[in-house]
Amino acid sequence: MKPAADRPKAAPLRIERGRRWDHLDLLARIDASGSISAAAQAMGMSYKAAWQAVEAMNNLSEQPLVERQAGGQRGCGTRLTEYGRRVVAACQGLEQERQRVLAQLDRVSGDFDAYYRVIRRFDLQTSARNQFLGRVQSVKKGAVNAEVLLDIGGGDALVAIITNDSVDHLALGPGVEAYALVKAPWVILTTDDGLRTSARNRLCGVVVRCQEGAVNAEVVVELPGGKLVTAIVTNDSVRSLGLEAGARACALIKASHIILAVAP
């Protein structure tokens, strides 16, 4: 940990500064109520917005912060994982102590640096519905493009094809932490595990939410490691594939449809 004198001044710890809702507050309310619905209602936000916030946080964390459990008003409740409780406890302690001198932060939480980095990841704002944080496993350069293998945890990995210039600009190499961004309409869903396609990435799991709109539906697939993939498909596709909560599905993503980013 850096000496207190070398640290920048701490800003008020609001996870979503400039937005209406605070992700830290949402996590704390889920922990207290055991229900995303109750937490969302208490914060004046929609149930869907709360779930989207939770899914984004789970995807940007090395370990899931929120997990489903049997029981509850809707047939299943939600609760914070032990890791999620440690993150909330560490940040709540810092919030309570932020008016004190920075030299006292070590007394507040010895894990400040590690947990603060977790919270800062939630500040990433993009239009991509799917955001995964991982570490580069390998980079294979070709004449123009490069293949980048990104470990996103939970036994899952993504292959991205980007230009060599982009690899150099982002300084990508083994061990580098990077984000993979994928727009929901770019995700193809299938219920056939053995289907052969040209898509380099296949992420299989269980459908946990399927919400139909006027024409299209939003389908969320939970992977074995706790990460979530969101796809936008037509309502006809949902019905023909039999997509519903509890059904097994695989998300197919072309390597060229993955955008890589690194924190400044």
Coordinates of C-alpha atoms in Angstrom, one line a residue:
M1 CA 0.0 0.0 0.0
K2 CA 1.3 3.5 -0.8
P3 CA 2.3 5.8 2.1
A4 CA -0.5 8.1 3.0
A5 CA 1.4 11.2 1.9
D6 CA 1.8 9.7 -1.6
R7 CA -2.0 9.0 -2.1
P8 CA -4.2 11.4 -4.0
K9 CA -7.0 13.0 -2.0
A10 CA -10.0 10.7 -1.7
A11 CA -13.2 11.8 -3.3
P12 CA -16.5 10.9 -1.6
L13 CA -17.0 7.2 -2.4
R14 CA -20.0 7.1 -4.6
I15 CA -19.8 4.2 -7.0
E16 CA -21.9 5.8 -9.6
R17 CA -20.9 9.5 -9.2
G18 CA -23.1 11.7 -11.4
R19 CA -25.9 9.1 -11.7
R20 CA -29.0 8.8 -9.7
W21 CA -28.3 5.4 -8.1
D22 CA -25.4 4.2 -6.0
H23 CA -24.3 0.6 -6.7
L24 CA -22.8 0.3 -3.2
D25 CA -26.2 1.3 -1.7
L26 CA -27.9 -1.3 -3.9
L27 CA -25.6 -4.1 -2.7
A28 CA -26.1 -3.1 0.9
R29 CA -29.9 -3.1 0.5
I30 CA -29.9 -6.5 -1.2
D31 CA -27.8 -7.9 1.7
A32 CA -30.3 -6.5 4.2
S33 CA -33.5 -7.6 2.5
G34 CA -32.4 -10.7 0.5
S35 CA -34.4 -9.4 -2.4
I36 CA -33.5 -7.4 -5.5
S37 CA -37.1 -6.3 -5.8
A38 CA -37.2 -4.9 -2.3
A39 CA -33.9 -3.2 -2.7
A40 CA -34.9 -1.6 -6.0
Q41 CA -38.2 -0.4 -4.5
A42 CA -36.4 1.2 -1.6
M43 CA -34.1 3.0 -3.9
G44 CA -36.9 4.2 -6.3
M45 CA -35.5 2.2 -9.3
S46 CA -37.1 -0.4 -11.5
Y47 CA -36.6 -4.1 -10.9
K48 CA -35.0 -4.4 -14.4
A49 CA -32.5 -1.6 -13.8
A50 CA -31.5 -3.2 -10.5
W51 CA -30.9 -6.6 -12.2
Q52 CA -28.9 -4.9 -14.9
A53 CA -26.8 -3.2 -12.3
V54 CA -26.2 -6.5 -10.5
E55 CA -25.3 -8.3 -13.7
A56 CA -22.8 -5.6 -14.7
M57 CA -21.1 -5.7 -11.3
N58 CA -20.9 -9.5 -11.3
N59 CA -19.3 -9.4 -14.7
L60 CA -16.7 -6.8 -13.7
S61 CA -15.7 -8.5 -10.5
E62 CA -13.2 -11.4 -10.2
Q63 CA -15.8 -13.2 -8.1
P64 CA -19.6 -12.8 -8.1
L65 CA -20.9 -10.2 -5.7
V66 CA -24.6 -11.4 -5.8
E67 CA -26.0 -14.9 -6.1
R68 CA -29.5 -16.4 -6.5
Q69 CA -30.9 -18.7 -3.8
A70 CA -34.0 -20.9 -3.5
G71 CA -37.1 -19.4 -1.9
G72 CA -38.4 -15.8 -1.9
Q73 CA -41.6 -14.2 -3.2
R74 CA -40.7 -14.9 -6.9
G75 CA -39.6 -18.5 -6.3
C76 CA -36.0 -17.4 -5.8
G77 CA -34.3 -14.8 -3.6
T78 CA -30.9 -13.1 -3.9
R79 CA -28.1 -12.6 -1.5
L80 CA -24.6 -11.2 -1.4
T81 CA -21.7 -13.7 -1.6
E82 CA -19.1 -13.6 1.1
Y83 CA -16.8 -11.7 -1.3
G84 CA -19.6 -9.2 -2.0
R85 CA -20.1 -8.7 1.8
R86 CA -16.4 -8.0 2.2
V87 CA -16.5 -5.5 -0.7
V88 CA -19.5 -3.7 0.8
A89 CA -18.1 -3.7 4.4
A90 CA -14.7 -2.4 3.2
C91 CA -16.3 0.5 1.2
Q92 CA -18.9 1.3 3.9
G93 CA -16.0 1.6 6.4
L94 CA -14.2 4.0 4.1
E95 CA -17.3 6.0 3.5
Q96 CA -17.8 6.5 7.2
E97 CA -14.2 7.5 7.7
R98 CA -13.6 9.6 4.5
Q99 CA -13.5 12.9 6.5
R100 CA -10.5 11.7 8.5
V101 CA -7.0 12.3 7.3
L102 CA -5.7 9.8 4.7
A103 CA -3.0 8.6 7.1
Q104 CA -5.7 6.8 9.1
L105 CA -7.0 4.8 6.1
D106 CA -4.8 1.8 7.0
R107 CA -6.7 1.6 10.3
V108 CA -10.0 1.6 8.5
S109 CA -9.3 -1.3 6.1
G110 CA -6.0 -3.0 5.3
D111 CA -7.6 -4.2 2.0
F112 CA -8.4 -0.6 0.8
D113 CA -6.3 -0.7 -2.4
A114 CA -7.7 -4.1 -3.5
Y115 CA -11.4 -3.4 -2.8
Y116 CA -11.3 0.2 -4.1
R117 CA -10.0 -1.1 -7.5
V118 CA -13.0 -3.5 -7.6
I119 CA -15.4 -0.6 -7.0
R120 CA -13.8 1.7 -9.5
R121 CA -14.5 -0.8 -12.3
F122 CA -18.2 -0.1 -11.9
D123 CA -17.5 3.5 -13.2
L124 CA -16.9 2.2 -16.7
Q125 CA -19.7 3.5 -18.9
T126 CA -20.3 2.1 -22.4
S127 CA -23.3 1.3 -24.6
A128 CA -22.2 -2.4 -24.7
R129 CA -24.6 -4.5 -22.6
N130 CA -21.9 -7.1 -22.0
Q131 CA -18.8 -6.1 -20.1
F132 CA -16.3 -8.6 -18.9
L133 CA -13.1 -8.0 -17.0
G134 CA -10.2 -10.5 -17.5
R135 CA -6.5 -11.0 -18.0
V136 CA -4.7 -11.5 -21.3
Q137 CA -3.5 -15.0 -21.6
S138 CA -1.8 -14.8 -25.0
V139 CA -1.4 -12.5 -28.0
K140 CA -0.7 -14.0 -31.5
K141 CA 0.1 -11.4 -34.1
G142 CA -0.5 -11.9 -37.8
A143 CA 0.3 -9.7 -40.8
V144 CA -2.4 -7.2 -39.9
N145 CA -4.5 -8.5 -37.1
A146 CA -3.8 -10.2 -33.8
E147 CA -5.7 -12.9 -31.8
V148 CA -6.0 -12.0 -28.2
L149 CA -7.1 -14.7 -25.6
L150 CA -8.7 -13.2 -22.5
D151 CA -9.4 -15.2 -19.4
I152 CA -12.6 -13.8 -17.8
G153 CA -12.7 -16.2 -14.9
G154 CA -14.9 -19.1 -13.9
G155 CA -13.2 -21.3 -16.5
D156 CA -14.4 -19.1 -19.4
A157 CA -12.3 -17.3 -21.9
L158 CA -12.9 -15.0 -24.9
V159 CA -10.9 -14.7 -28.2
A160 CA -10.9 -11.3 -29.8
I161 CA -9.5 -10.3 -33.2
I162 CA -8.1 -6.8 -33.3
T163 CA -5.5 -5.0 -35.3
N164 CA -1.8 -5.1 -34.4
D165 CA -1.9 -1.4 -34.0
S166 CA -4.6 -1.7 -31.4
V167 CA -2.5 -4.3 -29.5
D168 CA 0.4 -1.9 -29.4
H169 CA -1.7 1.1 -28.5
L170 CA -3.3 -0.8 -25.6
A171 CA 0.0 -2.4 -24.6
L172 CA -1.7 -5.8 -24.5
G173 CA 0.4 -8.7 -23.4
P174 CA 0.2 -11.8 -21.0
G175 CA -1.0 -10.7 -17.6
V176 CA -2.5 -7.4 -18.6
E177 CA -5.9 -6.6 -17.2
A178 CA -8.4 -5.7 -20.0
Y179 CA -12.2 -5.4 -20.6
A180 CA -14.1 -7.2 -23.3
L181 CA -17.2 -5.4 -24.6
V182 CA -19.9 -7.1 -26.6
K183 CA -23.1 -5.5 -27.7
A184 CA -26.2 -7.6 -27.0
P185 CA -27.5 -7.8 -30.6
W186 CA -24.1 -9.3 -31.6
V187 CA -24.7 -12.4 -29.4
I188 CA -26.2 -15.4 -31.2
L189 CA -28.1 -17.9 -29.0
T190 CA -28.5 -21.6 -29.7
T191 CA -29.8 -24.6 -27.7
D192 CA -27.7 -27.1 -29.6
D193 CA -24.4 -27.6 -27.7
G194 CA -22.9 -29.6 -30.7
L195 CA -23.8 -27.0 -33.4
R196 CA -20.7 -26.2 -35.5
T197 CA -20.3 -22.6 -36.4
S198 CA -17.6 -20.1 -37.5
A199 CA -18.0 -18.2 -34.2
R200 CA -14.8 -18.5 -32.1
N201 CA -16.5 -18.0 -28.8
R202 CA -19.1 -20.3 -27.2
L203 CA -20.3 -19.6 -23.7
C204 CA -22.8 -22.1 -22.4
G205 CA -25.0 -21.8 -19.4
V206 CA -28.6 -21.5 -18.1
V207 CA -31.2 -18.9 -19.0
V208 CA -32.1 -16.9 -15.9
R209 CA -34.2 -14.2 -17.5
C210 CA -36.2 -13.8 -20.7
Q211 CA -38.1 -10.6 -21.2
E212 CA -40.1 -10.1 -24.4
G213 CA -40.8 -6.7 -25.9
A214 CA -42.9 -5.7 -28.9
V215 CA -40.5 -7.3 -31.5
N216 CA -37.3 -8.4 -29.7
A217 CA -36.5 -10.1 -26.4
E218 CA -33.7 -9.7 -23.9
V219 CA -32.3 -13.1 -22.8
V220 CA -29.8 -13.4 -20.0
V221 CA -27.7 -16.5 -19.7
E222 CA -25.7 -17.3 -16.5
L223 CA -22.4 -19.1 -17.0
P224 CA -21.2 -21.8 -14.6
G225 CA -18.7 -19.3 -13.1
G226 CA -21.4 -16.8 -12.3
K227 CA -20.8 -14.4 -15.3
L228 CA -23.8 -13.3 -17.3
V229 CA -24.3 -12.9 -21.1
T230 CA -27.1 -10.8 -22.4
A231 CA -28.5 -11.3 -25.9
I232 CA -31.1 -9.4 -27.9
V233 CA -33.0 -11.8 -30.2
T234 CA -36.4 -11.7 -31.9
N235 CA -39.5 -13.0 -30.0
D236 CA -39.9 -15.6 -32.8
S237 CA -36.4 -16.9 -32.0
V238 CA -37.3 -17.1 -28.3
R239 CA -40.3 -19.3 -29.0
S240 CA -38.7 -21.5 -31.7
L241 CA -35.7 -22.2 -29.5
G242 CA -37.9 -22.7 -26.3
L243 CA -35.9 -20.1 -24.4
E244 CA -37.2 -19.6 -20.9
A245 CA -35.8 -19.5 -17.4
G246 CA -34.0 -22.8 -16.6
A247 CA -33.4 -23.7 -20.2
R248 CA -29.8 -24.5 -21.3
A249 CA -28.4 -22.2 -24.0
C250 CA -25.1 -21.2 -25.6
A251 CA -24.0 -17.7 -26.6
L252 CA -22.0 -17.6 -29.8
I253 CA -19.8 -14.5 -30.3
K254 CA -17.6 -13.8 -33.3
A255 CA -14.1 -12.8 -32.3
S256 CA -14.3 -9.7 -34.5
H257 CA -17.3 -8.6 -32.5
I258 CA -15.4 -8.2 -29.3
I259 CA -14.0 -4.8 -28.4
L260 CA -11.1 -4.7 -26.0
A261 CA -10.3 -1.8 -23.6
V262 CA -7.9 -1.1 -20.8
A263 CA -8.2 1.2 -17.9
P264 CA -6.1 4.4 -18.1

